[in-house]
XYZ file of N, CA and C in Angstrom:
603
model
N 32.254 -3.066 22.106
C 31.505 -4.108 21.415
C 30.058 -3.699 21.240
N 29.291 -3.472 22.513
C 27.761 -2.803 22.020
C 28.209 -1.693 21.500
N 28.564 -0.648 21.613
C 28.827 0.393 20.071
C 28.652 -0.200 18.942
N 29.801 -0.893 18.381
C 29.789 -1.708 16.825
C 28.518 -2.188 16.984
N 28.175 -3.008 17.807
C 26.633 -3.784 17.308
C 25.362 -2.721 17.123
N 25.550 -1.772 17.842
C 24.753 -0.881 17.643
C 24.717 0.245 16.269
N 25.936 0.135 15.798
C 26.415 0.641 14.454
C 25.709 -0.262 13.371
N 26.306 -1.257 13.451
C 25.388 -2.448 12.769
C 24.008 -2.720 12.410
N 23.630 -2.650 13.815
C 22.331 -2.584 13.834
C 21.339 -1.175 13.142
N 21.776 -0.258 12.824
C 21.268 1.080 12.752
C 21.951 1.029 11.189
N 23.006 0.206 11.220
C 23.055 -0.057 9.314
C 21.928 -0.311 8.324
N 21.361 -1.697 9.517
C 20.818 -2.847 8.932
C 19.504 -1.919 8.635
N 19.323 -1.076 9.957
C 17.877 -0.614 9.111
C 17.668 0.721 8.773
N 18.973 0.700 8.457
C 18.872 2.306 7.030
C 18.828 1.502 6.207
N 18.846 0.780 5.124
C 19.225 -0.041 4.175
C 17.635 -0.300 3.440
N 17.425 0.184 2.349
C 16.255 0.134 1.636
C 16.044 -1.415 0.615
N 14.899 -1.669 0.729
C 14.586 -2.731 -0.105
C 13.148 -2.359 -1.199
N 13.821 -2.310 -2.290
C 12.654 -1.753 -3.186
C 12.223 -3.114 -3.946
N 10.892 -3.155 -4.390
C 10.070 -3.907 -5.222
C 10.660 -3.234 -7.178
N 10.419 -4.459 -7.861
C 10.357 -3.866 -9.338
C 10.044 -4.959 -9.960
N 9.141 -4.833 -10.944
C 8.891 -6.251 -11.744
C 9.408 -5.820 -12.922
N 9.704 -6.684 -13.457
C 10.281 -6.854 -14.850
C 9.422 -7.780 -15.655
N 8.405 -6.435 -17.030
C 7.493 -7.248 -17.469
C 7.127 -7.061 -19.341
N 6.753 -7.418 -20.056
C 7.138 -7.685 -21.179
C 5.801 -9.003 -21.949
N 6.218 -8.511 -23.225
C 5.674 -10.172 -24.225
C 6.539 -11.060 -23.753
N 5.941 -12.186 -24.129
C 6.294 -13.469 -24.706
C 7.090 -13.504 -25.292
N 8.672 -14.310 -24.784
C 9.713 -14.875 -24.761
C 10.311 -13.346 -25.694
N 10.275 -12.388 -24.375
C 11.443 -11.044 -24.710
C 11.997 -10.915 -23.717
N 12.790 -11.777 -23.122
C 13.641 -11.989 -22.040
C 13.757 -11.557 -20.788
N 12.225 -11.603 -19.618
C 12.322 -11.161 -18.566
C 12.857 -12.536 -17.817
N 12.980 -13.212 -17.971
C 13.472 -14.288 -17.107
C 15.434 -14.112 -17.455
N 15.476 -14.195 -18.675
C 17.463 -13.891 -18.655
C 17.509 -12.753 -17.886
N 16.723 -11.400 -18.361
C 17.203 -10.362 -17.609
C 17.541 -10.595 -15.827
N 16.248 -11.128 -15.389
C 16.719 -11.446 -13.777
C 17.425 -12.413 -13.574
N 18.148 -13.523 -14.460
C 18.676 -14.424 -14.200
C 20.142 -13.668 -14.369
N 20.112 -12.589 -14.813
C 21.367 -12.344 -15.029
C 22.341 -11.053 -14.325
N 20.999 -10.329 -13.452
C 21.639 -10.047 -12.626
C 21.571 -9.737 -11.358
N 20.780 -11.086 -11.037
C 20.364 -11.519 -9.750
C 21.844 -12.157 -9.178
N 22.184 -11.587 -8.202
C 23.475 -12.534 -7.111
C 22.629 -13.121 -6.645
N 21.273 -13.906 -6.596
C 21.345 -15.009 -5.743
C 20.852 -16.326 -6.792
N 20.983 -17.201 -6.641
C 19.872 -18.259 -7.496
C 18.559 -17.987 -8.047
N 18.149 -17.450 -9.122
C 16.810 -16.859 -8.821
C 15.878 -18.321 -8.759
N 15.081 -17.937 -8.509
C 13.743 -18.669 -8.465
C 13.021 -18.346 -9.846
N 13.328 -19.606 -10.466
C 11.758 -19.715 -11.874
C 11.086 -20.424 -11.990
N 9.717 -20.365 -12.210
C 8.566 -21.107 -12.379
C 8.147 -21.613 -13.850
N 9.196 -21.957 -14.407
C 9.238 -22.513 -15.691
C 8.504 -23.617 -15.998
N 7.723 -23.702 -17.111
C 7.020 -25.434 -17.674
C 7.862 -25.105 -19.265
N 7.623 -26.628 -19.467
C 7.444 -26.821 -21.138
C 6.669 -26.032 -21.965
N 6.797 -25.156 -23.389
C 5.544 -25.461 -23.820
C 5.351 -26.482 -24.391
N 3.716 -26.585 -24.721
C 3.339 -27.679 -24.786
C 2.279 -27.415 -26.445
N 2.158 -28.725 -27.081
C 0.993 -28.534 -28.087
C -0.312 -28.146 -27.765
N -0.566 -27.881 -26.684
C -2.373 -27.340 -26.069
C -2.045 -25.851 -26.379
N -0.834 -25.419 -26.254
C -0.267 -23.974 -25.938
C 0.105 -23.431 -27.065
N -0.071 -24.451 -28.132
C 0.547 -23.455 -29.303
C -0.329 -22.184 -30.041
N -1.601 -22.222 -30.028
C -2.319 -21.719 -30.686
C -2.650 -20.398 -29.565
N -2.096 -20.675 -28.760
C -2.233 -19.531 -27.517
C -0.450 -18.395 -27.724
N 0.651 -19.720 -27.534
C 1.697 -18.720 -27.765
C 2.830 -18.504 -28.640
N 2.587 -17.402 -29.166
C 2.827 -16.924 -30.210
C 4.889 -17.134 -30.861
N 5.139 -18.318 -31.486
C 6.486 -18.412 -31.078
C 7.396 -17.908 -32.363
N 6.618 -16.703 -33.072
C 7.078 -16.552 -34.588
C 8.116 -15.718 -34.364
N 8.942 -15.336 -33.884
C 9.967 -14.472 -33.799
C 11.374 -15.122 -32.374
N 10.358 -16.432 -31.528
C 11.302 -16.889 -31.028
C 11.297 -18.319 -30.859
N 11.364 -18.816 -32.207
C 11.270 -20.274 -32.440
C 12.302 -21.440 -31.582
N 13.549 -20.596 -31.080
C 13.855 -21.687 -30.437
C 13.607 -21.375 -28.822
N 12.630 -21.141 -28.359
C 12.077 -20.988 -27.178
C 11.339 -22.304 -26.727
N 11.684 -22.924 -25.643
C 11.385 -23.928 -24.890
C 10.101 -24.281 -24.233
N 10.694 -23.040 -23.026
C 9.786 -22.814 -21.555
C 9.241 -21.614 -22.136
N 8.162 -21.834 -20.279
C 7.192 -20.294 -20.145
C 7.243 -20.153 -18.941
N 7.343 -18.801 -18.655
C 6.898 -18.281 -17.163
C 5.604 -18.954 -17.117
N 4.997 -19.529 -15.977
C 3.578 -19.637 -15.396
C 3.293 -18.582 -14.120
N 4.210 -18.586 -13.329
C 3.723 -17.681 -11.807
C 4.847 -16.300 -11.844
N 6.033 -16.986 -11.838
C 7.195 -15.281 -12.202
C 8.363 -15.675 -11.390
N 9.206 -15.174 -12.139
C 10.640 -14.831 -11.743
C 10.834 -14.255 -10.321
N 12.023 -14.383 -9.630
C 12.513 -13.858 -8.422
C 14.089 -13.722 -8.511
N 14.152 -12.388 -8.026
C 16.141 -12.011 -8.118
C 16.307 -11.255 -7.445
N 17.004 -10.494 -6.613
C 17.482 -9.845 -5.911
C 19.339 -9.157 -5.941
N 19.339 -8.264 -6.399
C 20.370 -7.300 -6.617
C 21.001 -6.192 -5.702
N 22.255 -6.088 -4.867
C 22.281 -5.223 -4.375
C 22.937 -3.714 -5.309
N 22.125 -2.477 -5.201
C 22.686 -1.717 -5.811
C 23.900 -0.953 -5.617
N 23.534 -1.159 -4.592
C 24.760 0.066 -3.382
C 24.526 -0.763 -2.327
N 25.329 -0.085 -1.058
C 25.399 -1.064 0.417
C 24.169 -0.698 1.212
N 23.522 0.375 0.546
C 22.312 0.496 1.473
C 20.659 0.468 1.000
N 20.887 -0.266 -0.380
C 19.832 -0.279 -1.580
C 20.051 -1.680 -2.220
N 18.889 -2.498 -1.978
C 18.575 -3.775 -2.362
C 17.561 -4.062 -3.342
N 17.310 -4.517 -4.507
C 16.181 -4.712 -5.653
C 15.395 -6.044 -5.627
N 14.674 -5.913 -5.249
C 13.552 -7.553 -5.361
C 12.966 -7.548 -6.427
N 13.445 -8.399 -7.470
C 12.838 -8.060 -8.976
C 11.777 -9.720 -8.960
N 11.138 -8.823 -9.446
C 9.430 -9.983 -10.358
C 9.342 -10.081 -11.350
N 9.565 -11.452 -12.009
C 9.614 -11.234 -13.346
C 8.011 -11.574 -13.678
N 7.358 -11.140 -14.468
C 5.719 -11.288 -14.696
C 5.596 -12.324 -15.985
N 4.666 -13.247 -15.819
C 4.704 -13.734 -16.947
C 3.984 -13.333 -18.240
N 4.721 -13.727 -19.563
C 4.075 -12.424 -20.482
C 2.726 -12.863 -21.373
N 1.622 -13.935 -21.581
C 0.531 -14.354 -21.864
C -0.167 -13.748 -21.030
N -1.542 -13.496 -21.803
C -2.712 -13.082 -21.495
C -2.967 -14.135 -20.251
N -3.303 -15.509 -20.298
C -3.324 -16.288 -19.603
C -3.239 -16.296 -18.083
N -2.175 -15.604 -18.254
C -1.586 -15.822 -16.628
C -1.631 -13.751 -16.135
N -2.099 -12.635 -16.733
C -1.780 -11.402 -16.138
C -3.229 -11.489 -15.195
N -3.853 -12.457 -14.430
C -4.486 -12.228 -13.134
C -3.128 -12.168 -11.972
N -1.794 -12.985 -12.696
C -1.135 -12.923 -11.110
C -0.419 -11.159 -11.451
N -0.535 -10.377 -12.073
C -0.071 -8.873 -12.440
C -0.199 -8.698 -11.487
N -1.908 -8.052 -10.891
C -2.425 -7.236 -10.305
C -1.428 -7.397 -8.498
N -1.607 -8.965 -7.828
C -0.955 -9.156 -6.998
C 0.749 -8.986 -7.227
N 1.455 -9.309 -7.849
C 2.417 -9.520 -7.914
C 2.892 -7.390 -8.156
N 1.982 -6.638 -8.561
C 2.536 -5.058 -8.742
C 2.499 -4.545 -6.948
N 1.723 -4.899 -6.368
C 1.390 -4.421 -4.988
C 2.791 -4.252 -4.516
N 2.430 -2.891 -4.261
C 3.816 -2.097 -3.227
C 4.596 -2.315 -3.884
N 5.231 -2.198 -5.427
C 6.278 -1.997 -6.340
C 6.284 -0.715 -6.710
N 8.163 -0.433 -6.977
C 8.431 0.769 -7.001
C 8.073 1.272 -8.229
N 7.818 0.382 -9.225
C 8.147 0.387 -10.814
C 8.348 -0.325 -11.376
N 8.473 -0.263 -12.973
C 8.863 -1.704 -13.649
C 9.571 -1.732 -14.954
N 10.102 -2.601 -15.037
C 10.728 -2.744 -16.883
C 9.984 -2.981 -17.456
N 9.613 -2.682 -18.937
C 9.036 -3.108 -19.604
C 9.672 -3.800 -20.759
N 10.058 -4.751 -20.800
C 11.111 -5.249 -22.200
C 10.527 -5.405 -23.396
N 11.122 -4.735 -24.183
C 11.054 -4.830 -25.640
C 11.370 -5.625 -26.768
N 11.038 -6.426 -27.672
C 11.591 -6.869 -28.799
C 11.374 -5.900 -30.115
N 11.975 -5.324 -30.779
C 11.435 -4.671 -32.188
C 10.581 -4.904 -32.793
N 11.224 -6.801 -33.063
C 10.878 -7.791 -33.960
C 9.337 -7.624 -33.493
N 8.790 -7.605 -32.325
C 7.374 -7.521 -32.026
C 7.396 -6.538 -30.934
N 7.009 -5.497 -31.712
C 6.944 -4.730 -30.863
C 5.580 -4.288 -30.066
N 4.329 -4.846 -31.091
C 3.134 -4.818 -30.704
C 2.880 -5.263 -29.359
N 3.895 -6.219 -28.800
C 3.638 -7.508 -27.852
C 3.791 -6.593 -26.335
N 4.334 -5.315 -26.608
C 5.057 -4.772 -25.023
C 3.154 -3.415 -24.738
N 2.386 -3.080 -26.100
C 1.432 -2.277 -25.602
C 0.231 -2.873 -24.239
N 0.207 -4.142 -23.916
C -0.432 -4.558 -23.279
C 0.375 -4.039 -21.679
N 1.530 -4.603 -22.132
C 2.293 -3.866 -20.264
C 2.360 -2.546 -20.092
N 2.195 -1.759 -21.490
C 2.854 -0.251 -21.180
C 0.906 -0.092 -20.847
N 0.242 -0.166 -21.343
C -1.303 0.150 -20.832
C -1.319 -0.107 -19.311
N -0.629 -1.330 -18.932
C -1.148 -1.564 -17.305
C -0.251 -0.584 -16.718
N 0.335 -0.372 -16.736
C 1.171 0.387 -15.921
C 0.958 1.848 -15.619
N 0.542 2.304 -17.776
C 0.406 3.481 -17.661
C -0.958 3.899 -16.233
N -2.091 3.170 -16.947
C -3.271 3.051 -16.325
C -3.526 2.732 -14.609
N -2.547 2.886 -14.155
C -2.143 2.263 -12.693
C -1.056 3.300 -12.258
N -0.550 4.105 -13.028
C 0.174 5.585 -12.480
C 1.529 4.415 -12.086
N 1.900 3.373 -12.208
C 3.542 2.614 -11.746
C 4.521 3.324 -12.918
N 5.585 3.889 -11.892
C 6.791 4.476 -13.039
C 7.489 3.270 -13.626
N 7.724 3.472 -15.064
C 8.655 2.593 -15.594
C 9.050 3.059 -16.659
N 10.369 2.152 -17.213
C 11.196 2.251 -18.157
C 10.799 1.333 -19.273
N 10.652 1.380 -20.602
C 10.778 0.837 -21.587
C 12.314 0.175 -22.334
N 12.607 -1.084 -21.471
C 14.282 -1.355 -22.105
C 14.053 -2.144 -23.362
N 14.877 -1.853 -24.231
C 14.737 -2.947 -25.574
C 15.926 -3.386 -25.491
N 15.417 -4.804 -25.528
C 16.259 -5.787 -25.824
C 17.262 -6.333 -26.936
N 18.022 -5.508 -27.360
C 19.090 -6.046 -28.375
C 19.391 -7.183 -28.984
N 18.240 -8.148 -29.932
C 18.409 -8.931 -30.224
C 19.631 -9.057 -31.710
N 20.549 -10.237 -31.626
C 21.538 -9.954 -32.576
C 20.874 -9.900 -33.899
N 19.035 -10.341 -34.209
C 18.885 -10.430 -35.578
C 17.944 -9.192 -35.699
N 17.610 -8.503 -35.081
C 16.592 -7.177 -34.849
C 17.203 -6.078 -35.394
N 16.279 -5.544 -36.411
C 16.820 -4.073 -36.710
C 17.114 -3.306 -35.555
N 17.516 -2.613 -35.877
C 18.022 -1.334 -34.036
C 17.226 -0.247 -34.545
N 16.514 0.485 -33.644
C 16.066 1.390 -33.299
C 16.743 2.554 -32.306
N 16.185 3.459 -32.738
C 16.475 4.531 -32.047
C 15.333 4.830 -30.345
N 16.028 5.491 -29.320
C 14.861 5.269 -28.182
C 13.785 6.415 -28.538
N 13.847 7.386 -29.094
C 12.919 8.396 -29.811
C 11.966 7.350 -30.719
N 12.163 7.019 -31.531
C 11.474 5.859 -32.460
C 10.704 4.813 -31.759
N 11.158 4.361 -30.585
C 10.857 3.368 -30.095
C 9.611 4.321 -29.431
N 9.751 5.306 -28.696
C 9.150 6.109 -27.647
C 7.849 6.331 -28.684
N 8.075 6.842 -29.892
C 6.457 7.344 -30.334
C 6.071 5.940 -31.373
N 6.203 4.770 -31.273
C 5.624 3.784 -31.785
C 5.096 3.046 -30.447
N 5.561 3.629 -29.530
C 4.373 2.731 -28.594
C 3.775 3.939 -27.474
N 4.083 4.942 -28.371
C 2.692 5.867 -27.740
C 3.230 6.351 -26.174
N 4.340 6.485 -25.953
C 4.971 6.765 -24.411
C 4.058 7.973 -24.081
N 4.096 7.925 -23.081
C 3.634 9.493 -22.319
C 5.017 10.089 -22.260
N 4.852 11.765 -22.343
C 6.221 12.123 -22.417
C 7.048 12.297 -21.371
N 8.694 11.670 -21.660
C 9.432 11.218 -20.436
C 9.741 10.302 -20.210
N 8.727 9.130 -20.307
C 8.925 7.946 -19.845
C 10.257 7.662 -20.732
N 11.066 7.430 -19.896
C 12.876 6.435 -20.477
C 12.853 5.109 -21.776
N 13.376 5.601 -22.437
C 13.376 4.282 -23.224
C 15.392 4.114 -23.296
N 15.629 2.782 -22.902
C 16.847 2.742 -23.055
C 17.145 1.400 -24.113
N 18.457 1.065 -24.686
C 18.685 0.101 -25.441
C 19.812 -0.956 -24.046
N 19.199 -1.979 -24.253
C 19.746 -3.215 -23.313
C 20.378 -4.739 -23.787
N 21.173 -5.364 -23.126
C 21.476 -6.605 -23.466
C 20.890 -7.255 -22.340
N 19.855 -7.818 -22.346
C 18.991 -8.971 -21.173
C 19.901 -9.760 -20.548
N 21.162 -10.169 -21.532
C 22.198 -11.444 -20.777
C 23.166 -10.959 -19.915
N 23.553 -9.612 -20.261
C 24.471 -8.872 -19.508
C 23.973 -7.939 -18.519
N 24.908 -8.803 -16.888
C 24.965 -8.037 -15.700
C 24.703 -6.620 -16.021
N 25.714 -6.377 -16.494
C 25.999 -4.900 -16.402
C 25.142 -4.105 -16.977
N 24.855 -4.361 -18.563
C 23.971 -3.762 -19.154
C 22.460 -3.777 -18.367
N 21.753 -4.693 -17.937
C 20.470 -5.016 -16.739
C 20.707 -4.307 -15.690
N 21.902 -3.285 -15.054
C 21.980 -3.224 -13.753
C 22.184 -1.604 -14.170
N 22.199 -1.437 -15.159
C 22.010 0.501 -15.730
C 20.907 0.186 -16.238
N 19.615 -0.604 -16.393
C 18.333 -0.372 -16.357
C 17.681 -0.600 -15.070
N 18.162 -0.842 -14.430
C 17.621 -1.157 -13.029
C 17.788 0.392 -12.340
N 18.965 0.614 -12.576
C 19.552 2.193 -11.966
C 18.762 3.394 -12.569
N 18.330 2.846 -13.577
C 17.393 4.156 -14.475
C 16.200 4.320 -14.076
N 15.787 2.926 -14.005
C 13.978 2.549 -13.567
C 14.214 3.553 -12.178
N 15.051 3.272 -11.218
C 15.040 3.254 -9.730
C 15.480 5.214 -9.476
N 15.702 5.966 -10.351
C 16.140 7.338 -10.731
C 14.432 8.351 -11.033
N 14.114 6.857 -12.124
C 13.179 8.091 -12.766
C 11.796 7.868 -11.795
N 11.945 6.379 -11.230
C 10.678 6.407 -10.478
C 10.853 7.178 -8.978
N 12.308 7.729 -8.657
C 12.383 8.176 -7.287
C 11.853 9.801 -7.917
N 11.801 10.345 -8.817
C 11.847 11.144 -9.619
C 10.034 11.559 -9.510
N 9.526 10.527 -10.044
C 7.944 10.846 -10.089
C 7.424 10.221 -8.862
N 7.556 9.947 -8.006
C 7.222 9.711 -6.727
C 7.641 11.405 -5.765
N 8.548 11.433 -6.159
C 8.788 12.868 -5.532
C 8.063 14.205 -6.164
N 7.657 13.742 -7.303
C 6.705 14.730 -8.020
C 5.531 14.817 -7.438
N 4.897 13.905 -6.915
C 3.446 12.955 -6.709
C 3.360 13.743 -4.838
N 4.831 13.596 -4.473
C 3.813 13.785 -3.353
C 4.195 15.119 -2.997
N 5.212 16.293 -3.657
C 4.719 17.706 -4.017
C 3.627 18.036 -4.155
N 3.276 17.454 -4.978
C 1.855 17.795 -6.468
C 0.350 17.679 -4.921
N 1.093 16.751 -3.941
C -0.130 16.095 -3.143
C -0.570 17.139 -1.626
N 0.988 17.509 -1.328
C 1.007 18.869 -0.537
C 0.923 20.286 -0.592
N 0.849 20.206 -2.355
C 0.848 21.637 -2.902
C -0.458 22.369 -2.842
């Protein structure tokens, strides 16, 4: 019996728990994405919008949009039995990126979600990130009325540094969200291992 518990116990703390926010414009689906493939209830900090808010957010490409992130998303994914994902969803207005700065601390990396339809809307996250050395992925979101792009196309219209991943995604689907999660969590183990070569070399 203390054997097994001691097996157990020496499970429990091999078992990694990584940070990742998932961050993006205005209403390009970081809240479905973690709602969808979070196994637990996520936590959202949703309001109305409201008429004070219109002239602030921008709803020309997603008119039937409701809510807004105010503080951020929470989900949690296991990847494997010894790899756990604590995802942040960030909210995507100017307004609210003072809670960024706290909410990136000790994250592994991040999504950056895409719409085509506006694609202008994702250079504000790919700047923070770039500018802050955090690895991330550029996922676009597959909207059913959006021209499709290619991830090459996508990559030099928003100015990628070269490398950075651009993949094509469905925000609603588990599965599709959980091979961007696996990509983010690849390429950032990837330049983290570069970083601290580069740091002993």
């Amino acid at each position: 019996m203390a054997s097994e518990h001691s097996e157990e116990t020496n499970a429990d703390n091999s078992a990694l728990a990584l940070k990742i926010l998932v961050a993006g414009g205005f209403g390009v689906g970081k809240t479905t994405l973690v709602g969808a493939v979070s196994e637990i209830r996520p936590l959202r900090t949703e309001e109305l919008l409201s008429e004070l808010g219109q002239h602030v957010d921008d709803t020309g490409a997603v008119e039937r949009k409701t809510t807004t992130t105010v503080a951020m998303d929470f989900g949690r994914i296991t990847i494997r039995s010894d790899l756990s994902l604590y995802l942040f969803g960030t909210p995507g207005q100017d307004r609210f990126w003072f809670l960024w700065d706290e909410l990136s601390q000790g994250a592994l990396g991040a999504v950056v979600l895409a719409d085509t339809r506006r694609l202008e809307d994702s250079f504000p996250a790919v700047d923070y990130f770039e500018h802050r050395h955090i690895p991330f992925v550029v996922a676009v979101n597959c909207f059913t009325n959006a021209r499709t792009y290619g991830a090459l196309e996508v990559s030099r219209a928003l100015d990628l540094d070269r490398g950075t991943p651009v993949v094509l995604c469905d925000a609603r689907d588990r599965d599709s969200g959980k091979e961007v999660l696996i990509r983010l969590v690849e390429y950032a183990g990837r330049m983290h291992t570069a970083r601290l070569l580069d740091s002993v070399g």
